Amino acid sequence: MKKIRAFINNSNISKFRFYFQIAAFVLFVYGGYFYVTISEKLPTFACPFNKGSGGTCYLMPLQHQLHMTWSRFIGPGGIHLLKGFLVFACFGLVFSKAWCGYLCPLGTIQDWITKLRKVLHIRFSKYGETTFKGLKKIKYILLFLLIIIPLGVSNSLLWLPKFSHDIFPPFCKICPGRIVLPLFTGDTSQIYIDFSTKTAMTMTALGMIVTGIFFTGSFFKKRFFCLFCPMSALLYIFSKVAILRLNKNVAKCTRCGNCYRVCDVGIKEIADDVINKNIVKDDCMLCLKCVEACPEEGCLEVSFFNIPVFMSTETGFFKRYCLRNEIK
Amino acid sequence: MNEKAKIRLIIEVKKSLKEIMDDFSDVPEEMGYFYERFRAFFEETPNNGKKVIATMCIHVPVELIYAVGAIPLRVCSGARSMAEIGEEFFPAKACPLIKSTFGALYLNIFPMAAAPAMIINPTTCDHKKKIGEMAEDIDSCFYTLELPPTKETEEARFYWHMVVKKLAKELERVTGQRLTRKKLKAAIGIVSLAQAQLRRLYNIRKGNPVIWGNNAILVANAYFFDDIANWTDRLSRLNDELEDRARRNQYVVGQEAPRILLAGSPSIFPNMTLPVMIEQMGGIVVAEEFCSSSRSLYDMVAVDEWSLYDMIPAIADRYLKPGICPCFTPNIDRKRRLLNIAGDFCIDGVIYNSFAGCQLYQMESRHVEKILEQNGIPMLYLETDYTSDNTGQLTTRLQAFMELLQDQKS
Ligand code: SF4
Ligand code: SF4
């Protein structure tokens, strides 16, 4: 048992993650061809616009279920919505943010883009702390909008006229997943701008722009799109109570900042916070790179059902970061 | 003056080394190498035509120096004779470490008889800030490394990144060698091997004592001037021997000896009075929070992308973020680290030494004492310098503290 534990702790999780992501990508992007439908409430961008999708991203049914008149909320519609949310919550409660780091196909694509940049030795860009804090908020705004707009399509909000149906489903219209993921099954039909009405044109054009930003942004900045992802915001609700957790043994932390500097989404608190034990932050995708980069024995630790499954060790750190870099 | 001072220095070195070798028995065989290094402290060593770059503090990123094919040499001095030379240049109450270091620079006396091409001087304390302006008194050229006064903010971090990048450029200029990705990666590798061995020594010292604290301090001290590959290799052999001793329960002192953590101003050879006295009185130094030992090699570089654009900032971060030098404000991390060491090494008492003249260590001592007290760890505060004037008083206070600890233990 001790040996197995040491083996896991000293292993290279990033490598494991790389292959795991490929497997998950195949499942979510091509699974549909093999009649795989995992669930329709997945907390990850398994986009149903892609014919091969092995499941459905929860944001799509969520928007549809919110698209109803007030009166229906206290009837079968409400129950439907609640049921859907419960299924989604179960997924979130078990794997928490690991959906982002290990399973999300859009996340995986961004990681591949980063790999490409690394091979080319092109430097990543930086932004200041304040810019970062500002950008991070966008995902909450998007989440708010994707809830409120469907309501506004079927109801009049604040005595305003109802929104045009062309705006629906608002997030899918601007989501790069709708455009990018079908490309992997050879479907280019989502690359279009709908000129039929003003609203439709704005929304589809926005989608194209966001997709452009998705590619350029994530080339220069690791996991750039994740900063704006409303799914990430939604999943964050569960991360404090989820079964899978990232814990920090704060007394052992030297605040060396190693974890922060390898973090793809730039979470500063992972190094600086020496008060909280449960250290999952809203942008965290539980990729566990920080655990790998921490040289202090047992300082960062991943637990499942309160059982530690992976933790930082001195030996592991040396294995992953140092000794292999001897002069060749 | 030069010759006379040099002779006094040699006597000092011999005396200090002899005291350690004579007074402490059951020393691991592998210590022989390190004793020999100190005996040959001033003898010229060949360095294959490599340039020597002197450093005055642990905040100098040595990886960069190795990467441009030069050798770092830490010149912080613990010699009383040199402090007496340096006295000429400083106010009476200045720190003895600075006086001594400057005295040696003034006389051009370097370990291994090296002649540094450049002296990197980080702006850690007021003394160091001003020493950079005294370059006209010495032959070597100072390079001021602008260490920020805080390490908490991103602004400080980015500023430091720029400072380190500038240093890399300057090193390229001085050595005439280009810094490349491969060379820097190799340099990180070499240093990390040394770090791995030093961490191993610490882990060994967490258990029952198989090595005297003063010996361990010497080992870390030898890293100042020894060839890094040799040093790493020798330390790994020493570690093997120590692990073997631990297996055979061959301890240098019994369980009753109070386990001491030495904190504050560093003991640098030949100024070994404090650890030697403590261990003569029946204590055992199991850990030091010294920039001359544990702190110099402990923290690790973690690079995310192995290209120069990320490697240099990664190295810079390692020399800033985990720093617990009292020159940083705030410095909560130092207190947290002390508590952590106290726990990990089962410390019975902390002896906090501050050089007379080091206001930073002096001012932090009160806060440290309070925090240790809250955690039930007794602390003795001492103020020493390189003279032996007040040994009498020092002995009395140390003895009283050791007795207190022994009583607590039994
Ligand atoms: S890498 Fe570990 S020790 Fe360093 S700041 Fe992060 S959690 Fe703390
Ligand atoms: S905090 Fe750690 S687990 Fe979370 S995204 Fe950053 S590196 Fe990954």
CSV table of N, CA and C and ligand atoms in Angstrom, one decimal, chain A residues 248 252-260 270-272 290 293-296 299-300 312, ligand 1:
chain,number,residue,atom,x,y,z
A,248,LYS,N,-4.7,22.2,1.2
A,248,LYS,CA,-3.4,22.7,1.4
A,248,LYS,C,-3.1,22.6,2.9
A,252,LYS,N,2.9,23.9,6.2
A,252,LYS,CA,4.0,23.4,5.5
A,252,LYS,C,4.4,24.3,4.4
A,253,CYS,N,3.6,25.2,4.0
A,253,CYS,CA,3.8,26.0,2.8
A,253,CYS,C,4.9,27.0,3.1
A,254,THR,N,5.9,27.1,2.2
A,254,THR,CA,7.0,28.1,2.3
A,254,THR,C,6.7,29.3,1.5
A,255,ARG,N,5.5,29.3,0.8
A,255,ARG,CA,5.1,30.4,-0.1
A,255,ARG,C,6.2,30.6,-1.2
A,256,CYS,N,6.8,29.5,-1.6
A,256,CYS,CA,7.8,29.6,-2.6
A,256,CYS,C,7.2,30.0,-4.0
A,257,GLY,N,5.9,29.9,-4.1
A,257,GLY,CA,5.2,30.3,-5.3
A,257,GLY,C,5.4,29.4,-6.5
A,258,ASN,N,6.0,28.2,-6.3
A,258,ASN,CA,6.1,27.3,-7.4
A,258,ASN,C,4.8,26.9,-8.0
A,259,CYS,N,3.8,26.6,-7.1
A,259,CYS,CA,2.5,26.2,-7.6
A,259,CYS,C,1.9,27.3,-8.4
A,260,TYR,N,2.0,28.5,-8.0
A,260,TYR,CA,1.4,29.6,-8.7
A,260,TYR,C,2.0,29.8,-10.0
A,270,ILE,N,-3.2,30.1,-4.6
A,270,ILE,CA,-2.7,28.7,-4.3
A,270,ILE,C,-1.4,28.8,-3.5
A,271,ALA,N,-0.6,29.8,-3.8
A,271,ALA,CA,0.6,29.9,-3.1
A,271,ALA,C,0.5,30.9,-1.9
A,272,ASP,N,-0.3,31.9,-2.1
A,272,ASP,CA,-0.3,32.9,-1.0
A,272,ASP,C,-1.3,32.7,0.1
A,290,CYS,N,-0.1,22.1,-9.8
A,290,CYS,CA,0.5,22.8,-8.6
A,290,CYS,C,1.0,21.7,-7.6
A,293,ALA,N,4.3,20.6,-8.6
A,293,ALA,CA,5.4,21.6,-8.5
A,293,ALA,C,5.7,21.9,-7.1
A,294,CYS,N,5.0,21.4,-6.1
A,294,CYS,CA,5.3,21.8,-4.8
A,294,CYS,C,6.3,20.9,-4.2
A,295,PRO,N,7.4,21.4,-3.7
A,295,PRO,CA,8.5,20.6,-3.2
A,295,PRO,C,8.3,20.2,-1.7
A,296,GLU,N,7.3,20.7,-1.1
A,296,GLU,CA,7.2,20.4,0.3
A,296,GLU,C,6.3,19.1,0.6
A,299,CYS,N,2.3,19.1,1.4
A,299,CYS,CA,1.8,20.4,1.5
A,299,CYS,C,0.5,20.6,0.8
A,300,LEU,N,0.5,20.2,-0.5
A,300,LEU,CA,-0.7,20.2,-1.3
A,300,LEU,C,-1.2,18.7,-1.4
A,312,SER,N,1.8,16.2,-2.8
A,312,SER,CA,3.2,16.7,-3.1
A,312,SER,C,4.2,16.0,-2.3
C,1,SF4,S1,4.6,25.1,-4.1
C,1,SF4,FE1,3.9,24.3,-2.1
C,1,SF4,S2,5.3,25.3,-0.7
C,1,SF4,FE2,5.4,26.5,-2.6
C,1,SF4,S3,3.9,28.1,-2.3
C,1,SF4,FE3,2.9,26.4,-3.4
C,1,SF4,S4,1.9,25.2,-1.8
C,1,SF4,FE4,3.4,26.6,-0.8
